[in-house]
Every structure is written in C-alpha cells, then in structure tokens.
Amino acid sequence: MSVAIELAGVAKRFERAGGAGGDYQALGGIDLTIEEGEFFCLLGPTGCGKSTVLHLVAGFEQASAGSVRVFGEAVEKPDADRGVVFQTELALFPWLTVAENVSFGLRMRGVPAAEQAAILERNLDLVGLPKHRDKFPRELSGGMKQRVQIARALANDPRILLMDEPFGALDAQTRRRMQEEVVRIWSETRKTVIFITHDIGEAIWLADRIGVMTRGPAARIKEIVEVPLKRPRHNMTPEYVELYNALSATIQAEAEAMLND
Ligand SMILES: Nc1ncnc2c1ncn2[C@@H]1O[C@H](COP(=O)(O)OP(=O)(O)OP(=O)(O)O)[C@@H](O)[C@H]1O
Ligand SMILES: [Mg+2]
C-alpha cells in the first residue's frame, strides 16, 4: 500500500484583511496519513476546521505551516486528480446546464466528443439525473444539485475524491441510495476518499477509519478509530452501537467544551 495523502504538522491561520489583527488560527498541527484506496471519514464539531482540511488537500488553500502531500508531491494548486464535492450547492456553474456542468472538466481537458458523451451518460445515470440534463442549477432541488456535483467530480475519474458533507441536503431514502453508490464506486475503483460528515452513523457505514477533530481554534485530530465491521455493513449490530456511542461521546465532549470556551 502506498500513501495517498499526508499532512504533517499542518497549521492554518486565516489572516484578516488589512493587517488589522484578529487573525484566526483554524488548524494547529494536523498529522494525518491516508493510504491509497482508503475510505476516510472526518467528523468534528461545527466550525472546527473540517472543510479547511479538505481545501488544503484540494489545493484551494495553502497551509501556514507544515506540509500537505498527495502521492508524495507537495500540493500547490488544484488538480484533476483530486475531485471535490463542495459543502455548498452554489459550487455549480449557474450558467451551465446539468450536462454542461458534469462535462465541464472533460471539455477543459479536450476529451474527444464521443468519449465525453459516454462518460456523461454513465455519470448522469449513476446519480439518477438523465431526465434533468438540460436544466439549469436554479431549476433543481438542493439534493439534485448535490448529485450533479457528485457526477461532475466522478466524470474526471480522479484518484482522490474529496467530499464535504455531500449528502447533508438529501432526504433519507436518496441519502441511503447515494451512500450505497459511493461505497460501490469506491470498491470498484479503489479511489482514495476523504468524506466529511456530521452524521456518525453515516461515517460508520462508510469508512475504513474515522478521524475526529477537536474544536477550534488550533484544531487537531483528537482520535482516529478503525471501523472493524465487514461490508456490507448493518446498523444496530452490537459492534456498530458500541462504536456509535464511543464516537458520540467524543464529539459531545468537544461540543460541550466549545460552549464553555
Ligand atoms: N476564508 C476564511 N477566512 C477566515 N476564517 C475562515 C475562513 N474559512 C474558514 N474560516 C474559519 O475557520 C474555522 C473552520 O472553518 P471550516 O469551514 O473549516 O469548519 P467546518 O468544520 O467545516 O464547519 P462546518 O461543520 O460548519 O462545515 C471557522 O471558525 C471559520 O470561521
Ligand atoms: Mg464545513
């Protein structure tokens, strides 16, 4: 197994414009190694810095200290080898249709038209949107927009998938179906995945390992647990419940401490 993603001593300070002070130290020393093909879930209290970690790996932000490496190379900018599904549905291009959004990266890379069309079909099918291909984002529900984002990320066949609470806006049934799809895609393609969620059950259902972050400022990884459950997984087995309760207690402790900070 080779290392896909490596964060060593990563800190991130957001500077207030104008140098007037009030900088915010979001991350303070994150060490994290993710193996190629691993499904890693990141949990943590709201505002702790989960999206920031993802944006550093994606190359949208630069670390203030430490190093972020992907397949051994320092991350300097975004690249098609890292597909991102953003927390906000506003990440779609509003002036492009569903089909144009999904094919955007393919067009940019000059993929031949016939191949583009085949990839588009496959990915629209996957997320259940073939009938909506000619609609614009403003005509879609929140859940549909998230599914377009997922199709757009997958269309580039990235080695690494970075997903920031991708199913937060979905209803329970669609969410379940999308979770199953993501596990299926992952097990077929062995992509390396970082998946952020607030949902402990979702993390246990999906992940090989789960990282729990501390609250900010200067957030760190508080603990990393392996999920010892075989796939396909079932909710409510004793092992599942035990893991759920342990993770829940860890996050609760951080959230309560945050209120007293
Ligand atoms: N561009 C920025 N400039 C200044 N502060 C920022 C910036 N981006 C994030 N922050 C701050 O850094 C902290 C971490 O933000 P981040 O979005 O990573 O949290 P999160 O864990 O993803 O939260 P949530 O669970 O609500 O999505 C927050 O306090 C946020 O206000
Ligand atoms: Mg976030």
mmCIF file of C-alpha atoms and ligand atoms in Angstrom:
data_model
loop_
_atom_site.group_PDB
_atom_site.id
_atom_site.type_symbol
_atom_site.label_atom_id
_atom_site.label_comp_id
_atom_site.label_asym_id
_atom_site.label_seq_id
_atom_site.Cartn_x
_atom_site.Cartn_y
_atom_site.Cartn_z
ATOM 1 C CA MET A 1 0.000 0.000 0.000
ATOM 2 C CA SER A 2 1.289 3.431 -0.815
ATOM 3 C CA VAL A 3 0.487 6.674 0.933
ATOM 4 C CA ALA A 4 -2.043 8.803 -0.951
ATOM 5 C CA ILE A 5 -2.423 11.809 1.336
ATOM 6 C CA GLU A 6 -0.074 13.024 4.018
ATOM 7 C CA LEU A 7 -0.496 16.034 6.285
ATOM 8 C CA ALA A 8 2.418 16.694 8.635
ATOM 9 C CA GLY A 9 2.282 19.424 11.261
ATOM 10 C CA VAL A 10 -0.299 21.317 9.230
ATOM 11 C CA ALA A 11 -1.455 24.615 10.676
ATOM 12 C CA LYS A 12 -3.750 27.138 9.046
ATOM 13 C CA ARG A 13 -4.092 30.741 10.065
ATOM 14 C CA PHE A 14 -6.653 32.908 8.306
ATOM 15 C CA GLU A 15 -5.426 36.451 8.116
ATOM 16 C CA ARG A 16 -7.773 39.351 8.493
ATOM 17 C CA ALA A 17 -7.572 41.673 5.504
ATOM 18 C CA GLY A 18 -5.689 44.930 6.073
ATOM 19 C CA GLY A 19 -3.370 43.542 8.747
ATOM 20 C CA ALA A 20 -5.618 44.987 11.475
ATOM 21 C CA GLY A 21 -5.190 41.939 13.695
ATOM 22 C CA GLY A 22 -7.917 39.451 14.558
ATOM 23 C CA ASP A 23 -6.295 36.598 12.638
ATOM 24 C CA TYR A 24 -7.851 33.219 13.300
ATOM 25 C CA GLN A 25 -5.769 30.098 13.863
ATOM 26 C CA ALA A 26 -8.152 27.479 12.490
ATOM 27 C CA LEU A 27 -5.857 24.423 12.444
ATOM 28 C CA GLY A 28 -2.965 23.789 14.799
ATOM 29 C CA GLY A 29 -0.801 20.831 13.915
ATOM 30 C CA ILE A 30 -2.681 18.222 11.944
ATOM 31 C CA ASP A 31 -0.867 14.945 11.325
ATOM 32 C CA LEU A 32 -2.736 12.525 9.107
ATOM 33 C CA THR A 33 -1.702 9.776 6.704
ATOM 34 C CA ILE A 34 -4.219 8.185 4.375
ATOM 35 C CA GLU A 35 -3.350 5.085 2.362
ATOM 36 C CA GLU A 36 -4.166 4.722 -1.300
ATOM 37 C CA GLY A 37 -7.625 3.178 -1.653
ATOM 38 C CA GLU A 38 -8.680 4.070 1.868
ATOM 39 C CA PHE A 39 -12.108 5.485 2.745
ATOM 40 C CA PHE A 40 -11.501 8.050 5.467
ATOM 41 C CA CYS A 41 -14.291 9.940 7.224
ATOM 42 C CA LEU A 42 -13.742 13.149 9.128
ATOM 43 C CA LEU A 43 -16.065 14.086 11.994
ATOM 44 C CA GLY A 44 -15.936 17.036 14.344
ATOM 45 C CA PRO A 45 -17.946 19.830 15.908
ATOM 46 C CA THR A 46 -19.268 22.530 13.604
ATOM 47 C CA GLY A 47 -16.727 25.187 12.676
ATOM 48 C CA CYS A 48 -13.757 23.107 13.866
ATOM 49 C CA GLY A 49 -11.968 23.152 10.504
ATOM 50 C CA LYS A 50 -13.083 20.069 8.574
ATOM 51 C CA SER A 51 -13.690 21.955 5.328
ATOM 52 C CA THR A 52 -10.376 23.747 5.804
ATOM 53 C CA VAL A 53 -8.550 20.387 5.923
ATOM 54 C CA LEU A 54 -10.282 19.363 2.707
ATOM 55 C CA HIS A 55 -9.499 22.673 0.984
ATOM 56 C CA LEU A 56 -5.808 22.265 1.850
ATOM 57 C CA VAL A 57 -5.727 18.783 0.300
ATOM 58 C CA ALA A 58 -7.647 20.081 -2.726
ATOM 59 C CA GLY A 59 -5.109 22.898 -3.152
ATOM 60 C CA PHE A 60 -7.594 25.767 -2.740
ATOM 61 C CA GLU A 61 -5.811 26.976 0.388
ATOM 62 C CA GLN A 62 -2.160 26.854 1.421
ATOM 63 C CA ALA A 63 -1.041 25.709 4.877
ATOM 64 C CA SER A 64 0.541 28.347 7.109
ATOM 65 C CA ALA A 65 2.918 25.682 8.472
ATOM 66 C CA GLY A 66 3.659 22.031 7.827
ATOM 67 C CA SER A 67 3.248 20.091 4.619
ATOM 68 C CA VAL A 68 0.408 18.652 2.570
ATOM 69 C CA ARG A 69 1.413 15.926 0.122
ATOM 70 C CA VAL A 70 -0.555 13.886 -2.374
ATOM 71 C CA PHE A 71 1.146 10.789 -3.774
ATOM 72 C CA GLY A 72 4.409 12.192 -2.476
ATOM 73 C CA GLU A 73 4.114 15.588 -4.170
ATOM 74 C CA ALA A 74 3.582 18.846 -2.311
ATOM 75 C CA VAL A 75 0.120 20.241 -3.058
ATOM 76 C CA GLU A 76 0.397 23.657 -4.645
ATOM 77 C CA LYS A 77 -2.828 24.016 -6.601
ATOM 78 C CA PRO A 78 -5.997 22.132 -7.519
ATOM 79 C CA ASP A 79 -5.646 19.285 -9.995
ATOM 80 C CA ALA A 80 -7.960 16.931 -11.875
ATOM 81 C CA ASP A 81 -6.516 14.014 -9.852
ATOM 82 C CA ARG A 82 -8.473 15.381 -6.853
ATOM 83 C CA GLY A 83 -12.232 15.601 -7.401
ATOM 84 C CA VAL A 84 -14.105 17.821 -4.964
ATOM 85 C CA VAL A 85 -17.742 17.792 -3.909
ATOM 86 C CA PHE A 86 -18.303 21.022 -2.010
ATOM 87 C CA GLN A 87 -20.450 21.554 1.044
ATOM 88 C CA THR A 88 -22.406 24.237 -0.787
ATOM 89 C CA GLU A 89 -24.564 23.570 -3.807
ATOM 90 C CA LEU A 90 -23.524 27.037 -5.040
ATOM 91 C CA ALA A 91 -20.387 25.345 -6.358
ATOM 92 C CA LEU A 92 -22.187 24.520 -9.628
ATOM 93 C CA PHE A 93 -21.780 26.860 -12.596
ATOM 94 C CA PRO A 94 -25.171 28.601 -12.704
ATOM 95 C CA TRP A 95 -24.925 29.491 -16.412
ATOM 96 C CA LEU A 96 -24.349 25.875 -17.480
ATOM 97 C CA THR A 97 -26.907 23.084 -17.740
ATOM 98 C CA VAL A 98 -26.661 19.873 -15.733
ATOM 99 C CA ALA A 99 -24.990 18.107 -18.669
ATOM 100 C CA GLU A 100 -22.568 21.007 -19.241
ATOM 101 C CA ASN A 101 -21.689 21.130 -15.544
ATOM 102 C CA VAL A 102 -20.933 17.396 -15.469
ATOM 103 C CA SER A 103 -18.833 17.541 -18.685
ATOM 104 C CA PHE A 104 -17.018 20.744 -17.759
ATOM 105 C CA GLY A 105 -13.706 19.133 -16.762
ATOM 106 C CA LEU A 106 -13.797 16.807 -19.770
ATOM 107 C CA ARG A 107 -14.263 19.759 -22.114
ATOM 108 C CA MET A 108 -11.444 21.664 -20.439
ATOM 109 C CA ARG A 109 -9.116 18.702 -20.906
ATOM 110 C CA GLY A 110 -10.133 18.256 -24.555
ATOM 111 C CA VAL A 111 -11.545 14.751 -24.150
ATOM 112 C CA PRO A 112 -12.929 13.604 -27.558
ATOM 113 C CA ALA A 113 -16.657 14.312 -28.007
ATOM 114 C CA ALA A 114 -17.774 10.667 -28.262
ATOM 115 C CA GLU A 115 -15.910 9.770 -25.075
ATOM 116 C CA GLN A 116 -17.333 12.852 -23.334
ATOM 117 C CA ALA A 117 -20.849 11.766 -24.284
ATOM 118 C CA ALA A 118 -20.329 8.238 -22.931
ATOM 119 C CA ILE A 119 -18.866 9.492 -19.643
ATOM 120 C CA LEU A 120 -21.707 11.985 -19.308
ATOM 121 C CA GLU A 121 -24.366 9.285 -19.782
ATOM 122 C CA ARG A 122 -22.729 6.950 -17.300
ATOM 123 C CA ASN A 123 -22.493 9.601 -14.618
ATOM 124 C CA LEU A 124 -25.958 11.061 -15.146
ATOM 125 C CA ASP A 125 -27.344 7.517 -14.798
ATOM 126 C CA LEU A 126 -25.333 6.952 -11.680
ATOM 127 C CA VAL A 127 -26.868 9.909 -9.858
ATOM 128 C CA GLY A 128 -30.318 9.461 -11.374
ATOM 129 C CA LEU A 129 -30.443 12.683 -13.370
ATOM 130 C CA PRO A 130 -30.674 11.769 -17.070
ATOM 131 C CA LYS A 131 -34.077 13.428 -17.398
ATOM 132 C CA HIS A 132 -32.790 16.680 -15.969
ATOM 133 C CA ARG A 133 -29.755 17.044 -18.198
ATOM 134 C CA ASP A 134 -30.916 20.260 -19.893
ATOM 135 C CA LYS A 135 -31.989 22.071 -16.746
ATOM 136 C CA PHE A 136 -30.029 24.852 -15.087
ATOM 137 C CA PRO A 137 -28.992 24.612 -11.420
ATOM 138 C CA ARG A 138 -31.635 27.157 -10.362
ATOM 139 C CA GLU A 139 -34.317 24.726 -11.599
ATOM 140 C CA LEU A 140 -33.096 21.872 -9.367
ATOM 141 C CA SER A 141 -33.721 20.962 -5.732
ATOM 142 C CA GLY A 142 -30.827 21.109 -3.245
ATOM 143 C CA GLY A 143 -30.414 17.332 -3.331
ATOM 144 C CA MET A 144 -30.365 17.261 -7.132
ATOM 145 C CA LYS A 145 -27.678 19.934 -7.180
ATOM 146 C CA GLN A 146 -25.528 17.841 -4.829
ATOM 147 C CA ARG A 147 -25.962 14.874 -7.146
ATOM 148 C CA VAL A 148 -24.800 16.994 -10.112
ATOM 149 C CA GLN A 149 -21.701 17.893 -8.106
ATOM 150 C CA ILE A 150 -21.007 14.218 -7.428
ATOM 151 C CA ALA A 151 -21.397 13.345 -11.127
ATOM 152 C CA ARG A 152 -19.125 16.255 -12.069
ATOM 153 C CA ALA A 153 -16.418 15.097 -9.658
ATOM 154 C CA LEU A 154 -16.627 11.474 -10.812
ATOM 155 C CA ALA A 155 -16.616 12.349 -14.523
ATOM 156 C CA ASN A 156 -12.928 13.268 -14.287
ATOM 157 C CA ASP A 157 -12.149 9.854 -12.794
ATOM 158 C CA PRO A 158 -9.926 11.377 -10.099
ATOM 159 C CA ARG A 159 -7.619 9.190 -7.983
ATOM 160 C CA ILE A 160 -8.779 11.061 -4.892
ATOM 161 C CA LEU A 161 -12.330 12.083 -4.045
ATOM 162 C CA LEU A 162 -12.786 14.860 -1.503
ATOM 163 C CA MET A 163 -16.390 15.068 -0.342
ATOM 164 C CA ASP A 164 -17.586 17.763 2.046
ATOM 165 C CA GLU A 165 -20.900 16.751 3.621
ATOM 166 C CA PRO A 166 -22.188 15.788 0.184
ATOM 167 C CA PHE A 167 -25.425 14.226 1.416
ATOM 168 C CA GLY A 168 -26.436 16.819 4.006
ATOM 169 C CA ALA A 169 -29.304 18.121 1.862
ATOM 170 C CA LEU A 170 -30.687 14.761 0.754
ATOM 171 C CA ASP A 171 -33.795 13.027 2.061
ATOM 172 C CA ALA A 172 -33.231 9.771 3.958
ATOM 173 C CA GLN A 173 -34.004 7.427 1.036
ATOM 174 C CA THR A 174 -31.863 9.271 -1.510
ATOM 175 C CA ARG A 175 -29.127 9.605 1.055
ATOM 176 C CA ARG A 176 -29.117 5.849 1.641
ATOM 177 C CA ARG A 177 -29.008 5.169 -2.077
ATOM 178 C CA MET A 178 -26.158 7.635 -2.604
ATOM 179 C CA GLN A 179 -24.206 6.113 0.303
ATOM 180 C CA GLU A 180 -24.557 2.709 -1.314
ATOM 181 C CA GLU A 181 -23.481 4.167 -4.677
ATOM 182 C CA VAL A 182 -20.417 5.787 -3.155
ATOM 183 C CA VAL A 183 -19.374 2.521 -1.484
ATOM 184 C CA ARG A 184 -19.964 0.665 -4.746
ATOM 185 C CA ILE A 185 -17.929 3.173 -6.789
ATOM 186 C CA TRP A 186 -15.192 3.156 -4.194
ATOM 187 C CA SER A 187 -14.985 -0.638 -4.006
ATOM 188 C CA GLU A 188 -14.919 -0.940 -7.808
ATOM 189 C CA THR A 189 -12.418 1.826 -8.467
ATOM 190 C CA ARG A 190 -10.460 1.852 -5.198
ATOM 191 C CA LYS A 191 -10.288 5.603 -5.179
ATOM 192 C CA THR A 192 -8.938 7.229 -2.067
ATOM 193 C CA VAL A 193 -11.736 9.109 -0.325
ATOM 194 C CA ILE A 194 -11.946 11.781 2.342
ATOM 195 C CA PHE A 195 -15.571 12.208 3.302
ATOM 196 C CA ILE A 196 -16.745 14.822 5.790
ATOM 197 C CA THR A 197 -19.985 14.297 7.612
ATOM 198 C CA HIS A 198 -21.840 15.346 10.760
ATOM 199 C CA ASP A 199 -23.608 12.011 10.784
ATOM 200 C CA ILE A 200 -21.842 9.438 12.958
ATOM 201 C CA GLY A 201 -23.943 6.589 11.555
ATOM 202 C CA GLU A 202 -23.013 7.594 8.007
ATOM 203 C CA ALA A 203 -19.311 7.640 8.935
ATOM 204 C CA ILE A 204 -19.510 4.156 10.485
ATOM 205 C CA TRP A 205 -21.372 2.841 7.491
ATOM 206 C CA LEU A 206 -18.848 4.237 5.001
ATOM 207 C CA ALA A 207 -15.392 4.449 6.485
ATOM 208 C CA ASP A 208 -12.340 2.262 6.905
ATOM 209 C CA ARG A 209 -11.159 4.764 9.507
ATOM 210 C CA ILE A 210 -12.802 7.743 11.165
ATOM 211 C CA GLY A 211 -10.904 10.792 12.354
ATOM 212 C CA VAL A 212 -12.475 13.027 14.988
ATOM 213 C CA MET A 213 -11.267 16.610 15.218
ATOM 214 C CA THR A 214 -11.082 18.748 18.329
ATOM 215 C CA ARG A 215 -12.871 22.072 18.452
ATOM 216 C CA GLY A 216 -11.024 25.146 17.195
ATOM 217 C CA PRO A 217 -9.095 27.342 17.420
ATOM 218 C CA ALA A 218 -5.948 25.397 16.553
ATOM 219 C CA ALA A 219 -7.965 22.249 15.917
ATOM 220 C CA ARG A 220 -6.206 18.902 15.793
ATOM 221 C CA ILE A 221 -7.152 15.331 15.135
ATOM 222 C CA LYS A 222 -8.317 14.105 18.527
ATOM 223 C CA GLU A 223 -8.518 10.430 17.692
ATOM 224 C CA ILE A 224 -8.640 8.046 14.791
ATOM 225 C CA VAL A 225 -10.655 4.851 15.057
ATOM 226 C CA GLU A 226 -10.728 1.894 12.718
ATOM 227 C CA VAL A 227 -14.130 0.569 11.777
ATOM 228 C CA PRO A 228 -13.785 -3.179 12.331
ATOM 229 C CA LEU A 229 -17.076 -4.057 10.602
ATOM 230 C CA LYS A 230 -17.159 -6.183 7.442
ATOM 231 C CA ARG A 231 -19.019 -4.892 4.392
ATOM 232 C CA PRO A 232 -21.878 -4.919 3.595
ATOM 233 C CA ARG A 233 -22.482 -3.342 6.963
ATOM 234 C CA HIS A 234 -25.576 -3.435 9.092
ATOM 235 C CA ASN A 235 -26.772 -0.804 11.502
ATOM 236 C CA MET A 236 -27.638 -1.712 15.034
ATOM 237 C CA THR A 237 -25.321 -4.683 15.481
ATOM 238 C CA PRO A 238 -23.659 -4.594 18.957
ATOM 239 C CA GLU A 239 -20.299 -3.553 17.423
ATOM 240 C CA TYR A 240 -21.978 -0.760 15.479
ATOM 241 C CA VAL A 241 -23.794 0.544 18.535
ATOM 242 C CA GLU A 242 -20.657 0.406 20.664
ATOM 243 C CA LEU A 243 -18.666 2.380 18.101
ATOM 244 C CA TYR A 244 -21.530 4.843 17.643
ATOM 245 C CA ASN A 245 -21.723 5.528 21.379
ATOM 246 C CA ALA A 246 -17.966 5.970 21.724
ATOM 247 C CA LEU A 247 -17.758 8.449 18.813
ATOM 248 C CA SER A 248 -20.832 10.240 20.013
ATOM 249 C CA ALA A 249 -19.304 10.735 23.488
ATOM 250 C CA THR A 250 -16.059 12.097 21.993
ATOM 251 C CA ILE A 251 -17.850 14.627 19.797
ATOM 252 C CA GLN A 252 -20.272 15.588 22.553
ATOM 253 C CA ALA A 253 -17.353 16.336 24.867
ATOM 254 C CA GLU A 254 -15.827 18.687 22.272
ATOM 255 C CA ALA A 255 -19.141 20.376 21.542
ATOM 256 C CA GLU A 256 -19.795 20.971 25.266
ATOM 257 C CA ALA A 257 -16.286 22.281 25.830
ATOM 258 C CA MET A 258 -16.852 24.657 22.908
ATOM 259 C CA LEU A 259 -19.857 26.167 24.694
ATOM 260 C CA ASN A 260 -17.702 26.837 27.782
ATOM 261 C CA ASP A 261 -14.709 28.296 25.901
HETATM 262 N N1 LIG B 1 -11.522 32.105 4.389
HETATM 263 C C1 LIG B 1 -11.638 32.221 5.724
HETATM 264 N N2 LIG B 1 -11.305 33.356 6.372
HETATM 265 C C2 LIG B 1 -11.399 33.454 7.715
HETATM 266 N N3 LIG B 1 -11.823 32.461 8.521
HETATM 267 C C3 LIG B 1 -12.179 31.309 7.934
HETATM 268 C C4 LIG B 1 -12.117 31.113 6.517
HETATM 269 N N4 LIG B 1 -12.531 29.853 6.230
HETATM 270 C C5 LIG B 1 -12.847 29.299 7.422
HETATM 271 N N5 LIG B 1 -12.633 30.160 8.442
HETATM 272 C C6 LIG B 1 -12.823 29.883 9.869
HETATM 273 O O1 LIG B 1 -12.107 28.688 10.199
HETATM 274 C C7 LIG B 1 -12.869 27.851 11.047
HETATM 275 C C8 LIG B 1 -13.052 26.490 10.402
HETATM 276 O O2 LIG B 1 -13.935 26.603 9.289
HETATM 277 P P1 LIG B 1 -14.399 25.328 8.445
HETATM 278 O O3 LIG B 1 -15.306 25.820 7.397
HETATM 279 O O4 LIG B 1 -13.195 24.571 8.035
HETATM 280 O O5 LIG B 1 -15.184 24.491 9.569
HETATM 281 P P2 LIG B 1 -16.061 23.148 9.402
HETATM 282 O O6 LIG B 1 -15.543 22.199 10.437
HETATM 283 O O7 LIG B 1 -16.062 22.709 8.005
HETATM 284 O O8 LIG B 1 -17.516 23.667 9.847
HETATM 285 P P3 LIG B 1 -18.972 23.079 9.433
HETATM 286 O O9 LIG B 1 -19.125 21.788 10.182
HETATM 287 O O10 LIG B 1 -19.910 24.119 9.950
HETATM 288 O O11 LIG B 1 -18.992 22.918 7.954
HETATM 289 C C9 LIG B 1 -14.167 28.599 11.327
HETATM 290 O O12 LIG B 1 -14.042 29.264 12.553
HETATM 291 C C10 LIG B 1 -14.268 29.585 10.194
HETATM 292 O O13 LIG B 1 -14.932 30.755 10.614
HETATM 293 MG MG MG B 2 -17.532 22.550 6.613
#
